[in-house]
Amino acid sequence: MANNKAKKKLPISILDFPEEITQDGLKIYSDFSLENHLAVLSQFLHGNAFLDNDSKIEIVESIRNFLSLKASKAKAGLLSLPKDNWSDEAVSKVAEEAYQYGLFDEFFAVPYPSPSTYSYTFIDLFAGIGGIRLPFTELGYKCVFSSEWDGPAQKTYFANFGEMPFGDITKIRSEKIPPHDILLAGFPCQAFSIMGKGLGFADTRGTMFFEIERILGYHHPKVILLENVKQLVTHDHGKTFKVIQEKLTNLGYHFKWKVLNALDFGLPQKRERVIIVGFLDQKLCDSFSFDFPKKHYDLNEVLEKDENVDPRLFASDSILNKRRERTQNKKIFYPSIWHENKAGNISVLPYACALRTGASYNYLLVNGVRRPSSRELLRFQGFPDKFQIAVSHGEIRRQTGNSVAVPMIRAIAQRINNILNHETA
């Protein structure tokens, strides 16, 4: 169990994150990277980390750059420090009394702030917009490290959790990642997806599993939760999945896996994903089960009224005419989602087919007339309405297509929580 009162050295340094690595392996560092400074700063602020002599240098520099950024955006009036008095001593005072200043409100005025007290810690790898993190945050678990390389996804993550994820996990040494109880990872699925080229480990995205293996081998967290497309199980005649299972077994993990469907967890979206849950303790693994009661879904709970939807999301007359032609002999009902497959066939369904990152703009039409709104896309994945939209609609389409069914993860998280609490009871 984590001790959130412990005074620990901040484990992450700006210099751990090179901006670029040349073909010769030469690391090139920029003088200032806003994303990495925000990642270090947000981890400090949410982690209540103790400012020892080593970590203070990094935090002072991060805060100084943060203050400079605010001033450069004509927000100097919000600063509690004179612009010409950003000495190490003055900035350190701000760092040590962060909550007393109005400089860091955006780190805390978020829907899902980091808990001040907690029992378990986790890391969030390939974090996306935080769909796997969200249920564990709801349970009061504390995220001590997150990684996501995509800039717009980082922006959404920051807007909702107040923490900027660190970037490319391949550039982060295992020893720089804080100790943790649980490892969460929805590792890239395009390499195994039926919609992709199916290259698996031959695709650089497929090799991201080995980054998970590397971190597990160093930290040995007591629990792991991995998520991927269902094609991972059958890819290369099952050889890819066999490699993954062998790696986890060699690391000492006992695990169970199952392909689950978002439809069974109360979401009107047919989205099948393989979930792997593992424990270092075999008894804990034996007590885990993927048998969840099916929940009813209702498309009405997702859809907004047409008059509240951006008019630009309504399909053109030519698209509408094509849809009508292709559904002449089909039963039409409302509400419904009209799904067009790769062959151009149209299905009228009481649910959405899986949201896809690379789908055509008219892949799914609400009642055959318009594309889903940003809020509807988030609802299809089970994100609560207080989840903030901080990017364009096009980015929300991409982000929700890459995300997870939150209620599915929530059910799994609650079961893991019950097992861990029973262990410590």
Short mmCIF file of C-alpha atoms in Angstrom, two decimals:
data_model
loop_
_atom_site.label_atom_id
_atom_site.label_comp_id
_atom_site.label_asym_id
_atom_site.label_seq_id
_atom_site.Cartn_x
_atom_site.Cartn_y
_atom_site.Cartn_z
CA MET A 1 0.00 0.00 0.00
CA ALA A 2 1.32 3.42 -0.94
CA ASN A 3 2.44 5.90 1.69
CA ASN A 4 1.35 9.26 0.37
CA LYS A 5 3.11 11.07 3.21
CA ALA A 6 6.56 9.89 2.22
CA LYS A 7 9.08 12.49 1.11
CA LYS A 8 10.47 11.23 -2.16
CA LYS A 9 12.81 12.60 -4.72
CA LEU A 10 11.03 13.65 -7.87
CA PRO A 11 11.91 10.78 -10.23
CA ILE A 12 11.42 12.61 -13.52
CA SER A 13 13.82 15.14 -15.00
CA ILE A 14 13.40 17.33 -18.07
CA LEU A 15 16.67 15.99 -19.47
CA ASP A 16 15.18 12.51 -19.52
CA PHE A 17 13.11 13.56 -22.53
CA PRO A 18 15.12 14.31 -25.67
CA GLU A 19 13.28 16.15 -28.40
CA GLU A 20 14.89 14.10 -31.11
CA ILE A 21 17.21 11.14 -31.62
CA THR A 22 19.24 11.16 -34.83
CA GLN A 23 19.90 8.11 -37.00
CA ASP A 24 23.27 7.81 -35.29
CA GLY A 25 21.57 7.62 -31.91
CA LEU A 26 22.63 11.14 -30.92
CA LYS A 27 20.24 12.75 -28.43
CA ILE A 28 19.32 16.34 -29.18
CA TYR A 29 17.76 18.31 -26.34
CA SER A 30 15.86 21.53 -26.80
CA ASP A 31 16.30 24.38 -24.34
CA PHE A 32 12.61 24.52 -23.62
CA SER A 33 9.83 22.01 -24.21
CA LEU A 34 6.50 23.21 -22.86
CA GLU A 35 4.95 19.74 -22.82
CA ASN A 36 7.77 18.16 -20.86
CA HIS A 37 8.01 21.06 -18.42
CA LEU A 38 4.25 20.83 -17.85
CA ALA A 39 4.55 17.08 -17.30
CA VAL A 40 7.24 17.54 -14.64
CA LEU A 41 5.40 20.45 -13.04
CA SER A 42 1.98 18.80 -13.01
CA GLN A 43 3.40 15.60 -11.50
CA PHE A 44 4.99 17.67 -8.75
CA LEU A 45 1.85 19.69 -8.04
CA HIS A 46 -0.48 16.69 -7.93
CA GLY A 47 2.01 14.45 -6.20
CA ASN A 48 2.81 16.83 -3.36
CA ALA A 49 6.40 15.74 -3.86
CA PHE A 50 8.97 16.98 -1.38
CA LEU A 51 11.41 19.51 -2.81
CA ASP A 52 14.79 17.99 -2.01
CA ASN A 53 17.94 19.62 -3.36
CA ASP A 54 18.09 17.54 -6.53
CA SER A 55 14.46 17.86 -7.61
CA LYS A 56 14.22 21.55 -6.66
CA ILE A 57 16.41 22.54 -9.61
CA GLU A 58 14.01 20.94 -12.09
CA ILE A 59 10.89 22.33 -10.44
CA VAL A 60 12.30 25.84 -10.15
CA GLU A 61 13.15 25.82 -13.85
CA SER A 62 9.73 24.42 -14.78
CA ILE A 63 7.88 27.01 -12.72
CA ARG A 64 10.04 29.83 -14.06
CA ASN A 65 9.24 28.78 -17.63
CA PHE A 66 5.59 28.43 -16.74
CA LEU A 67 5.51 31.95 -15.29
CA SER A 68 7.33 33.28 -18.34
CA LEU A 69 4.77 31.62 -20.60
CA LYS A 70 1.92 33.23 -18.71
CA ALA A 71 3.57 36.61 -18.89
CA SER A 72 4.16 36.19 -22.62
CA LYS A 73 0.44 35.69 -23.09
CA ALA A 74 -0.38 38.97 -21.38
CA LYS A 75 -1.42 37.25 -18.17
CA ALA A 76 1.19 38.99 -16.05
CA GLY A 77 -1.60 40.51 -13.98
CA LEU A 78 -2.37 37.06 -12.62
CA LEU A 79 1.14 36.61 -11.27
CA SER A 80 1.81 36.93 -7.57
CA LEU A 81 5.50 37.53 -8.22
CA PRO A 82 7.02 40.63 -9.82
CA LYS A 83 8.30 39.75 -13.25
CA ASP A 84 11.79 40.94 -12.36
CA ASN A 85 11.99 38.90 -9.15
CA TRP A 86 11.92 35.34 -10.44
CA SER A 87 14.92 34.32 -8.39
CA ASP A 88 15.39 30.71 -7.33
CA GLU A 89 14.37 31.68 -3.82
CA ALA A 90 11.15 33.39 -4.95
CA VAL A 91 10.18 30.65 -7.38
CA SER A 92 10.93 27.97 -4.77
CA LYS A 93 8.52 29.70 -2.41
CA VAL A 94 5.80 29.44 -5.05
CA ALA A 95 6.63 25.77 -5.56
CA GLU A 96 6.42 24.99 -1.85
CA GLU A 97 3.14 26.86 -1.42
CA ALA A 98 1.56 26.06 -4.79
CA TYR A 99 -2.03 25.94 -3.51
CA GLN A 100 -1.79 29.44 -2.01
CA TYR A 101 -1.09 31.13 -5.32
CA GLY A 102 -3.49 31.59 -8.22
CA LEU A 103 -0.88 30.57 -10.73
CA PHE A 104 -1.74 26.90 -11.06
CA ASP A 105 -5.54 26.86 -11.10
CA GLU A 106 -5.62 25.03 -14.43
CA PHE A 107 -3.84 22.09 -12.80
CA PHE A 108 -6.59 21.64 -10.20
CA ALA A 109 -9.80 23.10 -11.64
CA VAL A 110 -10.43 19.92 -13.62
CA PRO A 111 -13.21 17.31 -13.49
CA TYR A 112 -10.93 14.53 -12.24
CA PRO A 113 -8.15 15.88 -10.00
CA SER A 114 -5.62 13.59 -8.39
CA PRO A 115 -6.76 12.38 -4.94
CA SER A 116 -5.00 13.85 -1.90
CA THR A 117 -5.27 10.55 -0.02
CA TYR A 118 -5.09 7.14 -1.63
CA SER A 119 -4.40 3.46 -1.04
CA TYR A 120 -2.96 2.34 -4.37
CA THR A 121 -0.94 3.88 -7.18
CA PHE A 122 -0.91 3.21 -10.91
CA ILE A 123 0.76 4.30 -14.12
CA ASP A 124 -1.13 5.02 -17.32
CA LEU A 125 0.77 4.00 -20.46
CA PHE A 126 -0.38 4.81 -24.01
CA ALA A 127 -2.88 6.88 -22.08
CA GLY A 128 -4.85 8.42 -24.92
CA ILE A 129 -7.48 10.67 -23.34
CA GLY A 130 -7.57 8.72 -20.07
CA GLY A 131 -10.35 6.20 -20.61
CA ILE A 132 -8.56 3.48 -18.65
CA ARG A 133 -7.39 5.92 -15.98
CA LEU A 134 -10.85 7.36 -15.30
CA PRO A 135 -12.41 4.41 -13.39
CA PHE A 136 -9.31 4.02 -11.21
CA THR A 137 -9.35 7.74 -10.43
CA GLU A 138 -13.01 7.37 -9.46
CA LEU A 139 -11.96 4.66 -7.01
CA GLY A 140 -9.48 7.05 -5.38
CA TYR A 141 -6.34 5.49 -6.86
CA LYS A 142 -3.46 7.83 -7.60
CA CYS A 143 -1.77 8.07 -10.99
CA VAL A 144 1.97 8.60 -10.45
CA PHE A 145 3.01 8.58 -14.12
CA SER A 146 1.35 8.80 -17.52
CA SER A 147 2.68 8.65 -21.06
CA GLU A 148 1.04 9.63 -24.35
CA TRP A 149 2.92 10.86 -27.40
CA ASP A 150 0.00 12.44 -29.31
CA GLY A 151 -0.22 16.21 -28.74
CA PRO A 152 -4.01 16.72 -29.05
CA ALA A 153 -4.64 13.70 -26.80
CA GLN A 154 -2.25 15.22 -24.25
CA LYS A 155 -4.35 18.40 -24.37
CA THR A 156 -7.59 16.53 -23.65
CA TYR A 157 -5.90 14.53 -20.88
CA PHE A 158 -4.56 17.71 -19.27
CA ALA A 159 -7.97 19.43 -19.43
CA ASN A 160 -9.60 16.58 -17.52
CA PHE A 161 -6.93 15.36 -15.10
CA GLY A 162 -4.74 18.44 -14.68
CA GLU A 163 -1.64 16.43 -15.58
CA MET A 164 0.33 16.57 -18.79
CA PRO A 165 1.39 13.05 -19.86
CA PHE A 166 5.03 12.52 -20.69
CA GLY A 167 5.79 11.77 -24.32
CA ASP A 168 7.33 8.85 -26.19
CA ILE A 169 7.64 5.91 -23.77
CA THR A 170 10.58 4.50 -25.73
CA LYS A 171 12.66 7.48 -24.55
CA ILE A 172 11.84 7.04 -20.87
CA ARG A 173 14.12 4.81 -18.85
CA SER A 174 12.40 2.31 -16.57
CA GLU A 175 14.16 3.58 -13.46
CA LYS A 176 12.76 7.06 -14.08
CA ILE A 177 9.19 5.80 -13.76
CA PRO A 178 7.94 5.89 -10.14
CA PRO A 179 7.13 2.65 -8.30
CA HIS A 180 3.48 1.69 -8.65
CA ASP A 181 0.93 -0.96 -7.66
CA ILE A 182 -0.87 -1.27 -10.99
CA LEU A 183 0.20 -0.90 -14.61
CA LEU A 184 -2.50 0.16 -17.08
CA ALA A 185 -1.86 0.06 -20.82
CA GLY A 186 -4.12 0.24 -23.83
CA PHE A 187 -1.14 -0.32 -26.10
CA PRO A 188 -1.43 0.62 -29.80
CA CYS A 189 -3.85 -1.62 -31.62
CA GLN A 190 -3.45 -0.56 -35.27
CA ALA A 191 -0.73 -3.17 -35.85
CA PHE A 192 -3.21 -5.94 -35.01
CA SER A 193 -6.50 -4.37 -36.16
CA ILE A 194 -8.57 -5.86 -38.97
CA MET A 195 -8.82 -2.33 -40.36
CA GLY A 196 -5.03 -1.96 -40.47
CA LYS A 197 -2.38 -3.89 -42.34
CA GLY A 198 -2.11 -6.53 -39.64
CA LEU A 199 1.66 -6.44 -39.45
CA GLY A 200 1.73 -7.11 -35.71
CA PHE A 201 5.22 -7.10 -34.23
CA ALA A 202 6.60 -6.24 -37.69
CA ASP A 203 4.95 -2.83 -37.21
CA THR A 204 6.74 -0.44 -34.85
CA ARG A 205 3.42 0.14 -33.10
CA GLY A 206 3.22 -3.59 -32.41
CA THR A 207 6.56 -3.54 -30.64
CA MET A 208 5.11 -1.25 -27.97
CA PHE A 209 4.21 -4.36 -25.98
CA PHE A 210 7.91 -4.87 -25.39
CA GLU A 211 8.03 -1.45 -23.73
CA ILE A 212 5.41 -2.77 -21.30
CA GLU A 213 7.53 -5.88 -20.77
CA ARG A 214 10.56 -3.69 -20.04
CA ILE A 215 8.73 -1.66 -17.40
CA LEU A 216 7.14 -4.73 -15.82
CA GLY A 217 10.53 -6.38 -15.60
CA TYR A 218 11.92 -3.43 -13.65
CA HIS A 219 9.02 -2.50 -11.36
CA HIS A 220 6.98 -5.73 -10.97
CA PRO A 221 3.67 -4.04 -10.04
CA LYS A 222 1.24 -6.37 -8.30
CA VAL A 223 -1.50 -5.92 -10.94
CA ILE A 224 -1.59 -5.33 -14.71
CA LEU A 225 -4.49 -4.42 -17.00
CA LEU A 226 -3.88 -4.50 -20.75
CA GLU A 227 -6.36 -3.70 -23.55
CA ASN A 228 -6.23 -4.28 -27.30
CA VAL A 229 -8.37 -5.19 -30.32
CA LYS A 230 -9.80 -8.70 -30.41
CA GLN A 231 -7.72 -9.51 -33.51
CA LEU A 232 -4.68 -9.61 -31.24
CA VAL A 233 -5.82 -13.07 -30.10
CA THR A 234 -5.86 -14.55 -33.61
CA HIS A 235 -3.12 -12.51 -35.25
CA ASP A 236 -0.56 -14.63 -37.12
CA HIS A 237 -2.54 -17.77 -36.25
CA GLY A 238 -2.31 -17.00 -32.55
CA LYS A 239 1.49 -16.76 -32.49
CA THR A 240 1.55 -13.07 -31.52
CA PHE A 241 -0.75 -13.59 -28.54
CA LYS A 242 1.24 -16.65 -27.51
CA VAL A 243 4.41 -14.52 -27.37
CA ILE A 244 2.65 -11.99 -25.15
CA GLN A 245 1.41 -14.70 -22.80
CA GLU A 246 4.87 -16.28 -22.59
CA LYS A 247 6.46 -12.92 -21.78
CA LEU A 248 3.97 -12.25 -18.98
CA THR A 249 4.44 -15.74 -17.56
CA ASN A 250 8.23 -15.37 -17.62
CA LEU A 251 7.83 -12.14 -15.65
CA GLY A 252 5.99 -14.05 -12.94
CA TYR A 253 2.43 -12.98 -13.74
CA HIS A 254 -0.66 -15.12 -13.48
CA PHE A 255 -3.35 -13.76 -15.73
CA LYS A 256 -6.72 -14.24 -17.35
CA TRP A 257 -8.01 -12.79 -20.60
CA LYS A 258 -11.29 -12.46 -22.43
CA VAL A 259 -12.79 -10.64 -25.40
CA LEU A 260 -15.48 -8.31 -24.06
CA ASN A 261 -18.12 -6.29 -25.90
CA ALA A 262 -19.10 -2.75 -24.94
CA LEU A 263 -22.73 -3.64 -25.74
CA ASP A 264 -22.76 -5.89 -22.67
CA PHE A 265 -21.77 -3.00 -20.39
CA GLY A 266 -24.67 -0.69 -21.15
CA LEU A 267 -23.20 1.16 -24.14
CA PRO A 268 -24.94 1.30 -27.54
CA GLN A 269 -21.70 0.51 -29.37
CA LYS A 270 -20.57 -2.86 -30.68
CA ARG A 271 -16.93 -2.72 -29.67
CA GLU A 272 -15.05 -5.95 -28.95
CA ARG A 273 -11.72 -5.75 -27.16
CA VAL A 274 -9.43 -8.27 -25.53
CA ILE A 275 -8.70 -7.52 -21.89
CA ILE A 276 -5.80 -9.07 -19.98
CA VAL A 277 -5.76 -8.86 -16.19
CA GLY A 278 -2.74 -10.23 -14.34
CA PHE A 279 -1.49 -10.57 -10.75
CA LEU A 280 1.83 -11.53 -9.25
CA ASP A 281 -0.11 -13.46 -6.62
CA GLN A 282 -1.78 -16.53 -8.11
CA LYS A 283 -4.45 -16.59 -5.41
CA LEU A 284 -5.54 -13.10 -6.37
CA CYS A 285 -5.63 -14.12 -10.01
CA ASP A 286 -7.72 -17.17 -9.19
CA SER A 287 -10.28 -14.96 -7.46
CA PHE A 288 -10.65 -12.71 -10.51
CA SER A 289 -13.45 -13.42 -12.97
CA PHE A 290 -14.57 -11.92 -16.26
CA ASP A 291 -18.17 -12.99 -15.64
CA PHE A 292 -20.07 -9.71 -15.56
CA PRO A 293 -23.86 -9.36 -15.68
CA LYS A 294 -25.01 -7.88 -18.98
CA LYS A 295 -26.48 -4.41 -18.82
CA HIS A 296 -29.18 -2.95 -21.03
CA TYR A 297 -28.18 -0.23 -23.49
CA ASP A 298 -30.36 2.56 -24.82
CA LEU A 299 -29.37 4.68 -27.81
CA ASN A 300 -31.63 7.48 -26.55
CA GLU A 301 -29.28 7.99 -23.61
CA VAL A 302 -26.45 8.90 -26.00
CA LEU A 303 -28.15 11.06 -28.63
CA GLU A 304 -28.59 14.81 -28.47
CA LYS A 305 -31.53 16.62 -30.03
CA ASP A 306 -30.91 17.55 -33.65
CA GLU A 307 -31.54 21.22 -32.97
CA ASN A 308 -28.65 21.24 -30.49
CA VAL A 309 -26.18 19.73 -32.96
CA ASP A 310 -23.80 21.73 -35.15
CA PRO A 311 -25.51 22.09 -38.57
CA ARG A 312 -22.21 21.22 -40.25
CA LEU A 313 -22.63 17.64 -39.04
CA PHE A 314 -25.70 17.04 -41.17
CA ALA A 315 -25.08 14.99 -44.32
CA SER A 316 -25.33 16.55 -47.76
CA ASP A 317 -28.31 15.90 -50.05
CA SER A 318 -26.21 13.60 -52.24
CA ILE A 319 -25.25 11.45 -49.23
CA LEU A 320 -28.85 11.35 -48.02
CA ASN A 321 -30.11 10.25 -51.44
CA LYS A 322 -27.51 7.45 -51.60
CA ARG A 323 -28.50 6.26 -48.13
CA ARG A 324 -32.19 6.19 -49.07
CA GLU A 325 -31.45 4.22 -52.22
CA ARG A 326 -29.43 1.61 -50.35
CA THR A 327 -32.03 1.14 -47.61
CA GLN A 328 -35.17 0.88 -49.74
CA ASN A 329 -35.80 -2.74 -48.75
CA LYS A 330 -34.63 -2.43 -45.16
CA LYS A 331 -36.67 -1.90 -42.01
CA ILE A 332 -36.23 1.69 -40.89
CA PHE A 333 -36.74 2.62 -37.23
CA TYR A 334 -35.79 5.44 -34.89
CA PRO A 335 -33.59 6.11 -33.09
CA SER A 336 -31.02 4.25 -35.12
CA ILE A 337 -27.48 4.39 -36.42
CA TRP A 338 -26.97 3.85 -40.12
CA HIS A 339 -23.67 2.09 -40.62
CA GLU A 340 -21.86 1.91 -43.97
CA ASN A 341 -19.32 -0.90 -44.32
CA LYS A 342 -16.29 -0.97 -46.61
CA ALA A 343 -18.36 -2.51 -49.40
CA GLY A 344 -20.87 0.33 -49.25
CA ASN A 345 -23.69 -1.70 -47.69
CA ILE A 346 -25.91 0.10 -45.19
CA SER A 347 -27.14 -1.43 -41.92
CA VAL A 348 -29.79 0.22 -39.76
CA LEU A 349 -28.97 -0.62 -36.15
CA PRO A 350 -30.06 0.27 -32.60
CA TYR A 351 -26.41 0.83 -31.74
CA ALA A 352 -23.22 2.14 -33.32
CA CYS A 353 -20.61 -0.12 -34.79
CA ALA A 354 -17.15 0.39 -33.29
CA LEU A 355 -15.94 3.96 -33.49
CA ARG A 356 -12.90 4.01 -35.76
CA THR A 357 -10.08 6.49 -36.06
CA GLY A 358 -9.68 6.17 -39.80
CA ALA A 359 -13.33 5.73 -40.74
CA SER A 360 -14.93 7.76 -43.50
CA TYR A 361 -16.65 10.93 -42.39
CA ASN A 362 -20.08 9.38 -43.07
CA TYR A 363 -19.27 5.96 -41.60
CA LEU A 364 -21.98 6.33 -38.94
CA LEU A 365 -25.09 8.51 -39.40
CA VAL A 366 -27.57 9.21 -36.61
CA ASN A 367 -31.02 8.32 -37.95
CA GLY A 368 -29.46 8.35 -41.39
CA VAL A 369 -29.19 12.14 -41.53
CA ARG A 370 -26.20 13.40 -39.53
CA ARG A 371 -22.85 12.50 -38.04
CA PRO A 372 -22.48 12.08 -34.26
CA SER A 373 -21.54 15.18 -32.30
CA SER A 374 -18.41 15.37 -30.13
CA ARG A 375 -20.45 14.80 -26.97
CA GLU A 376 -22.25 11.85 -28.54
CA LEU A 377 -18.96 10.26 -29.55
CA LEU A 378 -17.73 10.54 -25.98
CA ARG A 379 -21.02 9.11 -24.70
CA PHE A 380 -20.69 6.13 -27.06
CA GLN A 381 -17.47 5.35 -25.16
CA GLY A 382 -19.14 5.96 -21.80
CA PHE A 383 -17.38 9.19 -20.83
CA PRO A 384 -19.50 11.25 -18.39
CA ASP A 385 -20.83 14.58 -19.62
CA LYS A 386 -18.52 16.48 -17.27
CA PHE A 387 -15.58 15.15 -19.29
CA GLN A 388 -14.16 18.28 -20.94
CA ILE A 389 -13.86 18.76 -24.69
CA ALA A 390 -10.64 20.70 -25.28
CA VAL A 391 -9.94 20.00 -28.97
CA SER A 392 -11.67 20.18 -32.34
CA HIS A 393 -14.44 17.83 -33.43
CA GLY A 394 -12.04 16.15 -35.84
CA GLU A 395 -9.68 15.38 -32.98
CA ILE A 396 -12.55 14.06 -30.84
CA ARG A 397 -13.46 11.68 -33.68
CA ARG A 398 -9.88 10.42 -33.73
CA GLN A 399 -9.52 10.28 -29.95
CA THR A 400 -12.75 8.41 -29.28
CA GLY A 401 -11.90 5.98 -32.06
CA ASN A 402 -8.68 5.21 -30.20
CA SER A 403 -10.21 5.14 -26.73
CA VAL A 404 -11.86 2.47 -24.60
CA ALA A 405 -15.36 1.69 -23.36
CA VAL A 406 -15.20 3.28 -19.92
CA PRO A 407 -18.00 1.21 -18.30
CA MET A 408 -16.18 -1.97 -19.32
CA ILE A 409 -12.98 -0.77 -17.65
CA ARG A 410 -14.99 0.46 -14.66
CA ALA A 411 -16.44 -3.01 -14.04
CA ILE A 412 -12.96 -4.53 -14.23
CA ALA A 413 -11.46 -1.84 -11.99
CA GLN A 414 -14.14 -2.38 -9.36
CA ARG A 415 -13.46 -6.11 -9.36
CA ILE A 416 -9.71 -5.55 -9.01
CA ASN A 417 -10.41 -3.10 -6.20
CA ASN A 418 -12.56 -5.66 -4.36
CA ILE A 419 -9.79 -8.26 -4.65
CA LEU A 420 -7.08 -5.90 -3.41
CA ASN A 421 -9.19 -4.65 -0.51
CA HIS A 422 -10.07 -8.21 0.49
CA GLU A 423 -6.33 -8.99 0.49
CA THR A 424 -5.59 -6.11 2.88
CA ALA A 425 -8.70 -6.47 5.05
#
